[in-house]
Amino acid sequence: MRQLFLTVTWDEYSFKINGKRLMIFSGEVHPYRLPVQSLILFALRSMGFNAVSFYIFWGILEPKRGEISFEGFRDLQPFFDAAMKAGIYLIARPGPYINAETTGGGFPGWGTYTPGLWRTSNSTYVEAYQNYIKTVGAKIAENQITKGGPVILVQSENEYSGFQEPYTEDFAYEERLIQDLRDAGIEVPITTNDAWPGGHYTSVDVYGYDSYPNGFDCSNPYVWQADAIPESFWDAHQSINPEDPNAVYEFQGGAFDGWGGAGYDKCSILTGPEFERVYYKNEFALSTTFLNLYMIFGGTNWGGIAHPGVYTSYDYGSTIAEDRTLREKYYELKLQANFLSVSPAYLTARPMNIYATQGAFTGNAALKTTQILDVVGNKTGFYVVRQTDNSVNTVKQYNLQLPTSLGEVKIPALGGFLTLNGKDSKIHVVDYDAGSTVLLYSTAEIFTWATIDGRDVIFIYGNNDELHETAFNVSGATVVAKVLSGQRQIKQKFISNNVLALQYTTSGQTVIEIGSKTLLYVLDRVTAYQFWVLHLPSSGNYPYFNKDDPIIVKGGYLLRSVSESDGTLSINGDLNATASFEIIAPRDASKVVTFNGQRLSLSATDHGSLKANAIKANLPAVSLPDLPSLKWKTANSLPEIYSTYSDASWTIANHNSTVNPATLSTTVVLFAGDYGYHTGNILWRGHFNATGSESGISLDVQGGSAFGYSVWIDATFLGSWEGDALHSDYEGSFKFHSQLLEGSSHVLTVLQDHMGNEENWWAAADGFKTPRDYQDKTRGALNEGGLYAERQGWHLPGFDDSKWTYGKPTDGMSTAGVSFYRTSFNLNIPQGVDYPMALVVTNSTVNTHFRSQFYVNGYQFGKYINHIGPQKVFPVPEGILNYNGQNTLAISLWAADAEGAKLQSLALKLTAKVETSRPKVINQPLTSWTRRPGAY
């Protein structure tokens, strides 16, 4: 065993925390994509996860070199503190490069001014990241487990796997970055994630890799590749780092969607519950004891966070949707995570028949079965069954021939067949310990088990109306299985002197007593979804990380926590409808039971649990503003096209050379990034004296996928490239409407939409650009672009628009240009509810070419491109929306056609109604407008 640290160790099987083996089941969450960071972690703990992996975005923290800010949403400490309260370990991923569909891949834009290649040992790059790594590394170090915090691992770099020719892997860079992290105070193990099992950057403590086997084609969500299951990963792991756990630091938890794409609802189908059952169980078949799902909650690309390949939503089709509602994927994962949590034998198990799985143990070539045996305990076996053809939907019948401590057993022993649906997988167990009870085998899958008041309570499940069989080692032939509730028809038979086999169908809920010491809950999948495994806090520095003392509760939308004092069991959770509860808890700890502080009326069930009368969810009606009916003010946000406008304070584009690797094709550099402007809407003004021979202008503009641009000569509109989902650059020609007089002076104005900086995935390349200098230190450098309204701060609360004219975005404008709209409204949402909201628009089929940005209390939380889409619903979290007070809503409307444009509709809508026990949300800083000196 390798050991460097007192609290985090590892060997070839698994990680250990304080000497105890741990299956690290983790999900990816990005704090910068959910500015109100406390909202999500309890839901992950309740799902059975024990860790969260998170990126730290260098470009947000240090948009100007030498000036690192943790103000507002950038403050990492609330995230660390929330993890401690939720009982979630953290895996910190500070880069410096992170990728993550972020602008520049997380790099700060000022890096483009630094000669030399990034993601190498080039001294200028190493010097550039020093301040960031030292400062952020120290923050992480203060919160690592060796200092009493939740951070257990720190990742160095990100997918350092591909290298721009002629360069190759830079070992000096790898070693330097590891040393820089150590020098910053990092004591926990350092990891890295290879983009595939390619053996790159193996000098870290625990190497691992990534996998996205089902791809990203959300437009065909029901189409799977026939052979996409990555069975070869075990051999790859053994060839690279067999002395370490098999760690997958990113495994597909959803899929990103691009401009003009299918939408994230379809991505959630592509990677839905069926995907989770097949692909994640195959990872377990490869003895993967660290599995991180990317993403578990995607969040929002608010402001200019995104690179051009994605739009405002970063929902990702994740287990938890962008508005924080729980998809069915959540409940499926709850089954898997809780099973692993109570199966310590899995942590020392090994696959035994890689590449020999087809037909194994079933004799059916249409099925593959992987045998995973505990090679330390030398007892328990796990058998993962899936279909050979990953793409089919047909149902297959099979029998199992499994080796057990009783010898080889044909299953089902009491007759009949097992079935496996297409796009499904099962984990059958052999010689499995559940407290003092030993299951010789079970074809129904195990959800969880607990020993409560001296009795082993075991929960197993299957699809509705499936035939299953479970056999128990018992202490004599007199033991009888007795149905206490549910279906009365089960088969039971001794298949040897001390083994009692039960055969049943999984339908609803059936509770069976086996002797005096074992209680078996037989559930169908949907019923199993309703159960929660909660744990009482322990003593010591990590009370909420306790995995002992389980309390099992059926009912509720989301149960968050449980505590006990003097025989009163206090359950806290969320309801979205009337709920009934069944509570399986020690008698002495549950003399009184409360839910969200309300005492429950209890009665005993026939099988010894407690049943509570139905509780009606408290979901009060609330009043939301009818946005089109509000008093709106409007002003022109394109004064730059008029002769009265002065650009004397603008940056002059006069560079004659650039460190940008792109070919320079103009007499001076016209890369906006070279001048410090590279986010959102960008304006160019070109002055010239006419010769009289000009008839138009040709412009080749680059702005990323779905970008667009519009052109004016003086105040005359020439036209637009409206943009599409395919072009990241476009050369357009625009004719002048009249002959220019010789010697006359003119100004060309180009309004360009930039969709974010390209990522820099290839090491030793410079494919990223820079954000400009910025005024709003609270909301950060990526919140604003270059619109006149943004430069003046019109989007901020408190701006005086009293002299503006009345006008609303649903009336719009009748010419090409940019109009800006403002209104305000109050919300009064009662405490004790979680009512997520979203701005919702509908697609306009008249004057279709327009772009809008939505600003809520100054935060840009939506970018809508009418003719490209697909997004029309823009969730805005509580904390950005002030749920108890005034809110400012501002909208930019850029009409790319001469006829103008308008929003077809605009509404603020609830996306869910939930009664909640979560703590009160603290608003993000909603700083008001102040005059901006030098704004032009």
XYZ file of N, CA and C in Angstrom, residues 665-666 670 688 694-702 709-713 718-721 729-736 748-750:
99
model
N -4.150 39.179 -41.988
C -4.485 39.446 -43.392
C -4.880 40.903 -43.619
N -4.675 41.746 -42.618
C -4.980 43.174 -42.742
C -3.728 43.979 -42.424
N -6.573 43.418 -36.514
C -7.981 43.624 -36.217
C -8.555 42.439 -35.438
N -12.905 56.789 -42.747
C -12.185 56.887 -44.019
C -12.724 58.068 -44.821
N -15.702 53.918 -54.378
C -16.171 52.813 -53.523
C -17.635 52.491 -53.813
N -17.928 51.205 -53.850
C -19.313 50.783 -54.081
C -19.853 49.901 -52.958
N -18.999 49.509 -52.045
C -19.430 48.647 -50.949
C -18.242 48.179 -50.142
N -18.474 47.241 -49.254
C -17.415 46.739 -48.381
C -17.559 45.230 -48.233
N -16.429 44.567 -48.160
C -16.381 43.145 -47.890
C -15.752 42.945 -46.514
N -16.403 42.172 -45.679
C -15.937 41.939 -44.314
C -15.852 40.443 -44.042
N -14.719 40.009 -43.525
C -14.541 38.632 -43.074
C -14.413 38.685 -41.554
N -15.454 38.259 -40.866
C -15.534 38.400 -39.420
C -15.582 37.022 -38.775
N -14.870 36.890 -37.673
C -14.840 35.631 -36.934
C -15.429 35.872 -35.557
N -23.149 39.545 -37.354
C -22.700 40.936 -37.341
C -23.588 41.770 -38.241
N -23.636 43.054 -37.928
C -24.398 44.036 -38.699
C -23.492 45.204 -39.043
N -23.786 45.862 -40.180
C -22.884 46.881 -40.723
C -23.676 48.142 -41.070
N -23.125 49.289 -40.723
C -23.676 50.592 -41.085
C -22.580 51.458 -41.701
N -22.926 52.266 -42.684
C -22.053 53.369 -43.084
C -22.766 54.638 -42.641
N -26.471 48.803 -43.828
C -26.061 48.109 -45.049
C -26.515 46.662 -45.074
N -26.611 46.036 -43.931
C -27.023 44.640 -43.897
C -26.363 43.891 -42.757
N -26.639 42.598 -42.705
C -26.146 41.751 -41.618
C -25.776 40.366 -42.134
N -24.829 39.755 -41.482
C -24.723 38.291 -41.508
C -25.462 37.825 -40.256
N -17.001 31.788 -38.742
C -16.560 33.015 -39.411
C -17.357 33.124 -40.712
N -17.444 34.350 -41.230
C -18.221 34.538 -42.453
C -17.757 35.802 -43.164
N -17.551 35.663 -44.473
C -17.194 36.816 -45.301
C -18.437 37.282 -46.052
N -18.839 38.501 -45.791
C -20.017 39.062 -46.431
C -19.689 40.327 -47.192
N -20.423 40.593 -48.250
C -20.253 41.813 -49.047
C -21.512 42.670 -48.913
N -21.320 43.950 -48.739
C -22.432 44.862 -48.478
C -22.283 46.085 -49.379
N -23.285 46.342 -50.213
C -23.244 47.452 -51.157
C -23.674 48.750 -50.490
N -22.982 49.836 -50.865
C -23.425 51.154 -50.434
C -24.695 51.520 -51.206
N -17.619 53.675 -40.888
C -18.203 52.334 -40.936
C -18.320 51.817 -39.504
N -19.496 51.337 -39.130
C -19.705 50.757 -37.806
C -20.082 49.293 -37.981
N -19.373 48.422 -37.283
C -19.642 46.985 -37.311
C -19.956 46.535 -35.885
